[in-house]
PDB file of C-alpha atoms in Angstrom:
ATOM      1  CA  MET A  90      -0.028  -0.023   0.068  1.00 94.00           C
ATOM      2  CA  ARG A  91       1.414   3.397  -0.780  1.00 98.00           C
ATOM      3  CA  ALA A  92       0.548   6.630   1.066  1.00 98.00           C
ATOM      4  CA  VAL A  93       1.929  10.217   0.730  1.00 98.00           C
ATOM      5  CA  VAL A  94       2.601  11.997   3.916  1.00 98.00           C
ATOM      6  CA  LEU A  95       3.300  15.741   4.205  1.00 98.00           C
ATOM      7  CA  LEU A  96       6.552  16.178   5.966  1.00 98.00           C
ATOM      8  CA  SER A  97       7.970  19.116   7.338  1.00 95.00           C
ATOM      9  CA  GLY A  98      10.881  17.797   9.007  1.00 93.00           C
ATOM     10  CA  GLY A  99       8.826  18.402  12.495  1.00 95.00           C
ATOM     11  CA  LEU A 100       8.343  16.014  14.905  1.00 96.00           C
ATOM     12  CA  ASP A 101       4.731  15.642  14.259  1.00 97.00           C
ATOM     13  CA  SER A 102       4.982  14.755  10.834  1.00 97.00           C
ATOM     14  CA  TYR A 103       7.430  12.467  11.433  1.00 98.00           C
ATOM     15  CA  THR A 104       6.403  10.526  14.077  1.00 98.00           C
ATOM     16  CA  ALA A 105       3.030  10.542  11.962  1.00 98.00           C
ATOM     17  CA  ALA A 106       5.169   8.699   9.085  1.00 98.00           C
ATOM     18  CA  ALA A 107       6.704   6.311  11.215  1.00 98.00           C
ATOM     19  CA  ILE A 108       3.532   4.937  12.488  1.00 98.00           C
ATOM     20  CA  VAL A 109       1.936   4.898   9.210  1.00 98.00           C
ATOM     21  CA  LYS A 110       5.237   2.827   7.947  1.00 98.00           C
ATOM     22  CA  ALA A 111       4.638   0.530  11.032  1.00 98.00           C
ATOM     23  CA  GLN A 112       1.686  -0.361   9.295  1.00 97.00           C
ATOM     24  CA  ARG A 113       3.639  -1.607   6.353  1.00 97.00           C
ATOM     25  CA  PHE A 114       2.771   1.373   4.099  1.00 98.00           C
ATOM     26  CA  SER A 115       5.125   2.648   1.295  1.00 98.00           C
ATOM     27  CA  LEU A 116       5.626   6.194   2.012  1.00 98.00           C
ATOM     28  CA  PHE A 117       5.791   9.046  -0.549  1.00 98.00           C
ATOM     29  CA  ALA A 118       7.057  12.245   1.069  1.00 98.00           C
ATOM     30  CA  LEU A 119       5.546  15.903   0.143  1.00 98.00           C
ATOM     31  CA  THR A 120       8.155  18.862   1.357  1.00 98.00           C
ATOM     32  CA  LEU A 121       6.589  22.145   0.449  1.00 97.00           C
ATOM     33  CA  HIS A 122       9.281  24.890   0.197  1.00 95.00           C
ATOM     34  CA  TYR A 123       6.113  28.093   0.981  1.00 95.00           C
ATOM     35  CA  GLY A 124       8.181  30.716   1.722  1.00 93.00           C
ATOM     36  CA  GLN A 125       8.596  30.273   5.212  1.00 90.00           C
ATOM     37  CA  ARG A 126      10.936  31.858   7.300  1.00 81.00           C
ATOM     38  CA  HIS A 127      12.231  29.172   9.026  1.00 76.00           C
ATOM     39  CA  ALA A 128      13.350  26.707   6.013  1.00 78.00           C
ATOM     40  CA  ARG A 129      15.554  25.214   8.297  1.00 88.00           C
ATOM     41  CA  GLU A 130      12.846  22.935   8.784  1.00 90.00           C
ATOM     42  CA  VAL A 131      13.269  22.050   4.773  1.00 94.00           C
ATOM     43  CA  GLU A 132      16.793  20.632   5.753  1.00 94.00           C
ATOM     44  CA  ALA A 133      15.340  18.569   8.800  1.00 96.00           C
ATOM     45  CA  ALA A 134      12.672  17.045   6.241  1.00 97.00           C
ATOM     46  CA  ARG A 135      15.306  15.302   4.179  1.00 98.00           C
ATOM     47  CA  ASP A 136      17.287  14.189   6.905  1.00 98.00           C
ATOM     48  CA  VAL A 137      14.165  12.691   8.455  1.00 98.00           C
ATOM     49  CA  ALA A 138      13.152  11.394   4.956  1.00 98.00           C
ATOM     50  CA  ARG A 139      16.574   9.351   4.846  1.00 98.00           C
ATOM     51  CA  ALA A 140      15.559   7.972   8.066  1.00 98.00           C
ATOM     52  CA  LEU A 141      12.294   6.653   7.287  1.00 97.00           C
ATOM     53  CA  GLY A 142      13.346   5.029   4.134  1.00 97.00           C
ATOM     54  CA  ILE A 143      10.767   7.327   1.660  1.00 97.00           C
ATOM     55  CA  GLU A 144      10.605   5.745  -2.072  1.00 98.00           C
ATOM     56  CA  ARG A 145      10.186   9.254  -3.024  1.00 98.00           C
ATOM     57  CA  HIS A 146      10.876  12.908  -1.599  1.00 98.00           C
ATOM     58  CA  LEU A 147       9.058  15.386  -3.637  1.00 98.00           C
ATOM     59  CA  GLU A 148      10.329  19.312  -2.771  1.00 98.00           C
ATOM     60  CA  LEU A 149       7.754  21.785  -4.248  1.00 97.00           C
ATOM     61  CA  GLU A 150       7.867  25.517  -4.606  1.00 96.00           C
ATOM     62  CA  VAL A 151       4.554  27.265  -3.620  1.00 96.00           C
ATOM     63  CA  ASP A 152       5.620  30.934  -2.521  1.00 94.00           C
ATOM     64  CA  LEU A 153       3.228  31.897   0.248  1.00 96.00           C
ATOM     65  CA  ARG A 154       4.542  35.049   0.470  1.00 95.00           C
ATOM     66  CA  ALA A 155       2.772  36.862  -1.879  1.00 95.00           C
ATOM     67  CA  ILE A 156      -0.277  36.256  -0.135  1.00 94.00           C
ATOM     68  CA  GLY A 157       1.262  37.130   3.249  1.00 94.00           C
ATOM     69  CA  GLY A 158      -0.962  37.371   6.118  1.00 95.00           C
ATOM     70  CA  SER A 159       1.116  35.318   8.605  1.00 96.00           C
ATOM     71  CA  SER A 160       4.488  36.087  10.773  1.00 94.00           C
ATOM     72  CA  LEU A 161       5.948  32.928   9.100  1.00 93.00           C
ATOM     73  CA  THR A 162       5.597  34.312   5.519  1.00 93.00           C
ATOM     74  CA  SER A 163       6.454  37.986   6.378  1.00 93.00           C
ATOM     75  CA  ASN A 164       8.834  40.010   8.256  1.00 90.00           C
ATOM     76  CA  VAL A 165       6.324  40.201  10.672  1.00 92.00           C
ATOM     77  CA  PRO A 166       7.251  39.193  14.359  1.00 93.00           C
ATOM     78  CA  VAL A 167       6.822  35.520  15.616  1.00 94.00           C
ATOM     79  CA  PRO A 168       5.537  36.293  18.718  1.00 92.00           C
ATOM     80  CA  ARG A 169       7.431  34.957  21.690  1.00 94.00           C
ATOM     81  CA  ASP A 170       6.652  33.724  25.557  1.00 92.00           C
ATOM     82  CA  ARG A 171       2.958  33.871  24.281  1.00 91.00           C
ATOM     83  CA  ASN A 172       0.216  32.417  26.844  1.00 87.00           C
ATOM     84  CA  LEU A 173      -0.638  29.093  25.277  1.00 79.00           C
ATOM     85  CA  ASP A 174      -3.902  28.448  26.870  1.00 79.00           C
ATOM     86  CA  GLU A 175      -5.185  31.588  25.370  1.00 79.00           C
ATOM     87  CA  SER A 176      -7.953  30.620  22.510  1.00 77.00           C
ATOM     88  CA  ASP A 177      -6.779  33.381  19.858  1.00 86.00           C
ATOM     89  CA  ILE A 178      -5.438  32.225  16.931  1.00 90.00           C
ATOM     90  CA  PRO A 179      -2.166  33.731  16.917  1.00 91.00           C
ATOM     91  CA  SER A 180      -0.105  35.675  14.013  1.00 93.00           C
ATOM     92  CA  THR A 181       1.895  32.319  12.840  1.00 93.00           C
ATOM     93  CA  TYR A 182      -1.409  31.004  11.727  1.00 93.00           C
ATOM     94  CA  VAL A 183      -0.729  30.707   7.524  1.00 95.00           C
ATOM     95  CA  PRO A 184      -3.876  31.230   5.708  1.00 96.00           C
ATOM     96  CA  ALA A 185      -5.421  28.003   4.303  1.00 96.00           C
ATOM     97  CA  ARG A 186      -2.152  25.960   4.885  1.00 96.00           C
ATOM     98  CA  ASN A 187      -3.149  22.661   5.545  1.00 96.00           C
ATOM     99  CA  THR A 188      -5.768  23.097   2.613  1.00 98.00           C
ATOM    100  CA  ILE A 189      -3.380  24.084   0.112  1.00 98.00           C
ATOM    101  CA  PHE A 190      -1.025  21.236   1.286  1.00 98.00           C
ATOM    102  CA  LEU A 191      -3.203  18.821   1.435  1.00 98.00           C
ATOM    103  CA  SER A 192      -4.846  19.541  -1.992  1.00 98.00           C
ATOM    104  CA  LEU A 193      -1.103  18.976  -3.611  1.00 98.00           C
ATOM    105  CA  ALA A 194      -0.525  15.575  -1.673  1.00 98.00           C
ATOM    106  CA  LEU A 195      -4.108  14.662  -3.116  1.00 98.00           C
ATOM    107  CA  GLY A 196      -2.813  15.126  -6.751  1.00 98.00           C
ATOM    108  CA  TRP A 197       0.340  13.446  -5.985  1.00 98.00           C
ATOM    109  CA  ALA A 198      -1.811  10.820  -4.839  1.00 98.00           C
ATOM    110  CA  GLU A 199      -4.276  10.470  -7.192  1.00 97.00           C
ATOM    111  CA  VAL A 200      -1.152   9.967  -9.851  1.00 97.00           C
ATOM    112  CA  LEU A 201       0.653   7.804  -7.782  1.00 98.00           C
ATOM    113  CA  GLY A 202      -2.529   5.391  -7.693  1.00 97.00           C
ATOM    114  CA  ALA A 203      -2.495   5.769  -3.439  1.00 97.00           C
ATOM    115  CA  HIS A 204      -5.705   6.139  -1.516  1.00 97.00           C
ATOM    116  CA  ASP A 205      -3.768   7.447   1.812  1.00 98.00           C
ATOM    117  CA  ILE A 206      -2.581  10.598   2.763  1.00 98.00           C
ATOM    118  CA  VAL A 207      -0.816  11.195   6.182  1.00 98.00           C
ATOM    119  CA  VAL A 208      -0.562  14.268   8.130  1.00 98.00           C
ATOM    120  CA  GLY A 209       0.639  15.024  11.786  1.00 97.00           C
ATOM    121  CA  VAL A 210      -1.837  17.742  12.710  1.00 95.00           C
ATOM    122  CA  ASN A 211      -3.099  17.129  16.410  1.00 90.00           C
ATOM    123  CA  ALA A 212      -5.466  18.900  18.253  1.00 82.00           C
ATOM    124  CA  LEU A 213      -4.417  18.909  21.818  1.00 78.00           C
ATOM    125  CA  ASP A 214      -0.961  20.372  22.351  1.00 70.00           C
ATOM    126  CA  TYR A 215      -0.984  22.614  19.433  1.00 69.00           C
ATOM    127  CA  SER A 216      -1.256  26.330  18.246  1.00 71.00           C
ATOM    128  CA  GLY A 217      -5.209  26.962  17.668  1.00 82.00           C
ATOM    129  CA  TYR A 218      -4.877  26.608  13.892  1.00 91.00           C
ATOM    130  CA  PRO A 219      -8.102  25.947  12.712  1.00 92.00           C
ATOM    131  CA  ASP A 220      -7.085  23.628  10.028  1.00 93.00           C
ATOM    132  CA  CYS A 221      -5.732  21.024  12.694  1.00 92.00           C
ATOM    133  CA  ARG A 222      -9.096  19.837  13.893  1.00 92.00           C
ATOM    134  CA  PRO A 223     -10.905  16.681  13.085  1.00 94.00           C
ATOM    135  CA  GLU A 224     -13.630  18.163  11.090  1.00 95.00           C
ATOM    136  CA  PHE A 225     -11.485  19.784   8.910  1.00 96.00           C
ATOM    137  CA  ILE A 226      -9.878  16.735   8.423  1.00 97.00           C
ATOM    138  CA  SER A 227     -13.330  15.192   7.572  1.00 97.00           C
ATOM    139  CA  ALA A 228     -14.159  17.904   5.389  1.00 98.00           C
ATOM    140  CA  PHE A 229     -11.424  17.365   3.077  1.00 98.00           C
ATOM    141  CA  GLU A 230     -11.333  13.863   2.873  1.00 97.00           C
ATOM    142  CA  ARG A 231     -15.101  14.130   1.429  1.00 98.00           C
ATOM    143  CA  LEU A 232     -13.828  16.554  -0.343  1.00 97.00           C
ATOM    144  CA  ALA A 233     -11.020  14.143  -2.338  1.00 98.00           C
ATOM    145  CA  ASN A 234     -13.224  11.845  -2.388  1.00 97.00           C
ATOM    146  CA  LEU A 235     -16.058  13.979  -4.271  1.00 97.00           C
ATOM    147  CA  GLY A 236     -13.530  16.478  -6.560  1.00 96.00           C
ATOM    148  CA  THR A 237     -11.306  13.693  -7.952  1.00 97.00           C
ATOM    149  CA  ARG A 238     -11.567  11.175 -11.077  1.00 96.00           C
ATOM    150  CA  ALA A 239     -10.174   8.230  -8.456  1.00 93.00           C
ATOM    151  CA  GLY A 240     -13.071   9.172  -6.357  1.00 93.00           C
ATOM    152  CA  VAL A 241     -15.766   9.545  -8.332  1.00 94.00           C
ATOM    153  CA  GLU A 242     -14.634   6.339 -10.180  1.00 93.00           C
ATOM    154  CA  GLY A 243     -15.084   4.174  -6.600  1.00 89.00           C
ATOM    155  CA  GLY A 244     -11.370   4.958  -5.016  1.00 90.00           C
ATOM    156  CA  ARG A 245     -11.830   5.721  -1.657  1.00 95.00           C
ATOM    157  CA  TYR A 246      -9.153   8.462  -0.356  1.00 98.00           C
ATOM    158  CA  ARG A 247      -8.454   8.557   3.422  1.00 98.00           C
ATOM    159  CA  VAL A 248      -6.429  11.169   5.039  1.00 98.00           C
ATOM    160  CA  ARG A 249      -4.584   9.483   8.037  1.00 98.00           C
ATOM    161  CA  THR A 250      -4.287  11.549  11.540  1.00 98.00           C
ATOM    162  CA  PRO A 251      -2.159   9.416  13.926  1.00 98.00           C
ATOM    163  CA  LEU A 252      -1.484  11.802  16.146  1.00 97.00           C
ATOM    164  CA  ILE A 253      -4.921  13.706  16.030  1.00 95.00           C
ATOM    165  CA  ALA A 254      -5.899  12.722  19.802  1.00 92.00           C
ATOM    166  CA  LEU A 255      -2.834  13.368  20.951  1.00 94.00           C
ATOM    167  CA  GLY A 256      -0.965  15.346  23.476  1.00 92.00           C
ATOM    168  CA  LYS A 257       2.815  16.657  22.849  1.00 95.00           C
ATOM    169  CA  ALA A 258       4.398  14.114  25.463  1.00 96.00           C
ATOM    170  CA  ASP A 259       2.266  10.690  24.135  1.00 96.00           C
ATOM    171  CA  ILE A 260       3.656  11.695  20.524  1.00 97.00           C
ATOM    172  CA  ILE A 261       7.065  11.844  21.999  1.00 98.00           C
ATOM    173  CA  ARG A 262       6.782   8.608  24.172  1.00 98.00           C
ATOM    174  CA  ARG A 263       5.271   6.744  20.588  1.00 98.00           C
ATOM    175  CA  GLY A 264       8.084   8.086  18.404  1.00 98.00           C
ATOM    176  CA  LEU A 265      10.684   6.849  20.869  1.00 98.00           C
ATOM    177  CA  GLU A 266       9.151   3.387  21.130  1.00 98.00           C
ATOM    178  CA  LEU A 267       9.306   3.340  17.288  1.00 98.00           C
ATOM    179  CA  GLY A 268      13.270   4.379  17.647  1.00 98.00           C
ATOM    180  CA  LEU A 269      13.150   7.700  16.360  1.00 98.00           C
ATOM    181  CA  ASP A 270      15.979  10.422  16.592  1.00 98.00           C
ATOM    182  CA  TYR A 271      14.233  13.502  17.516  1.00 98.00           C
ATOM    183  CA  GLY A 272      17.590  15.377  17.068  1.00 96.00           C
ATOM    184  CA  LEU A 273      16.938  14.975  13.567  1.00 97.00           C
ATOM    185  CA  THR A 274      13.655  17.249  13.474  1.00 97.00           C
ATOM    186  CA  HIS A 275      13.035  20.825  13.563  1.00 95.00           C
ATOM    187  CA  SER A 276      10.194  22.868  15.688  1.00 94.00           C
ATOM    188  CA  CYS A 277      11.379  26.451  15.857  1.00 94.00           C
ATOM    189  CA  TYR A 278       9.187  29.052  14.008  1.00 93.00           C
ATOM    190  CA  ASP A 279      12.020  31.708  14.367  1.00 90.00           C
ATOM    191  CA  PRO A 280      15.444  30.339  14.431  1.00 91.00           C
ATOM    192  CA  SER A 281      18.980  32.170  14.496  1.00 87.00           C
ATOM    193  CA  ALA A 282      20.972  32.781  11.681  1.00 82.00           C
ATOM    194  CA  ASP A 283      22.763  28.702  12.694  1.00 83.00           C
ATOM    195  CA  GLY A 284      19.519  26.846  13.045  1.00 82.00           C
ATOM    196  CA  ARG A 285      19.524  27.395  16.652  1.00 87.00           C
ATOM    197  CA  PRO A 286      15.814  26.851  18.140  1.00 92.00           C
ATOM    198  CA  CYS A 287      14.432  30.584  19.990  1.00 93.00           C
ATOM    199  CA  ALA A 288      13.051  28.752  22.745  1.00 93.00           C
ATOM    200  CA  ALA A 289      10.191  31.044  22.996  1.00 95.00           C
ATOM    201  CA  CYS A 290       7.855  30.911  20.230  1.00 94.00           C
ATOM    202  CA  ASP A 291       4.797  28.749  20.366  1.00 93.00           C
ATOM    203  CA  SER A 292       6.294  25.625  18.410  1.00 93.00           C
ATOM    204  CA  CYS A 293       9.668  25.916  20.934  1.00 95.00           C
ATOM    205  CA  MET A 294       7.517  26.077  23.971  1.00 94.00           C
ATOM    206  CA  LEU A 295       5.008  22.961  22.903  1.00 93.00           C
ATOM    207  CA  ARG A 296       7.833  20.969  22.163  1.00 96.00           C
ATOM    208  CA  ALA A 297       9.299  21.930  25.617  1.00 95.00           C
ATOM    209  CA  LYS A 298       6.445  21.131  27.175  1.00 94.00           C
ATOM    210  CA  GLY A 299       6.045  17.240  25.609  1.00 95.00           C
ATOM    211  CA  PHE A 300       9.377  16.588  26.371  1.00 97.00           C
ATOM    212  CA  ARG A 301       9.544  17.527  29.616  1.00 97.00           C
ATOM    213  CA  GLU A 302       6.229  16.148  30.526  1.00 97.00           C
ATOM    214  CA  ALA A 303       7.652  12.725  28.746  1.00 97.00           C
ATOM    215  CA  GLY A 304      10.348  12.815  30.928  1.00 98.00           C
ATOM    216  CA  VAL A 305      13.138  12.733  28.622  1.00 97.00           C
ATOM    217  CA  PRO A 306      15.386  15.542  27.449  1.00 97.00           C
ATOM    218  CA  ASP A 307      15.149  16.622  23.881  1.00 97.00           C
ATOM    219  CA  PRO A 308      18.266  15.985  21.498  1.00 95.00           C
ATOM    220  CA  LEU A 309      17.736  19.364  20.256  1.00 90.00           C
ATOM    221  CA  LEU A 310      19.415  20.702  23.241  1.00 85.00           C
ATOM    222  CA  LEU A 311      22.315  18.225  24.208  1.00 75.00           C
ATOM    223  CA  ARG A 312      24.300  19.432  21.150  1.00 63.00           C
TER     224      ARG A 312
END
């Protein structure tokens, strides 16, 4: 069985891909260069793809800086030391990003004859993005089956979200059970020029919380 996985180089997509690989899927990874300021994640995605033994790693450029609307695709400062319990959607939200990314993954899946798309979203320890929620994933899955030739000819697409109901600590524990090296990953929204994490953006704080609650050190901070 083939599956297309959206691979960002972050902790979540790495773990989601590994879980599906353990279910005997052959993985095809899609990484997007979308004009993000944290391009270090693309390098991490290449490292992660090699570690996973991906069948093919496709990198596409879709420059969302032209659209803007996010601190990740503009010169607007990335929020730091934010209260993660706040319910507002932060400026790091990229307009319709997961809709765009999943659409590209769907197109490639149709060409490959794959009926499974893997994405590492979760709806617990995250930054409040609307396109990480189960209802969004369900809606996109319906779209995939209505709007493709494969879907209307009897194929059935499934968007796999193995992390959707897991907190960050549980994600890390599951990955360690699978033998993953999280030192290969990158999570920071606003790294320094040498790629070091800022330790204060939402993503860094969620990652730190996860490792702390899992009771293991973050290998990125041991270097």
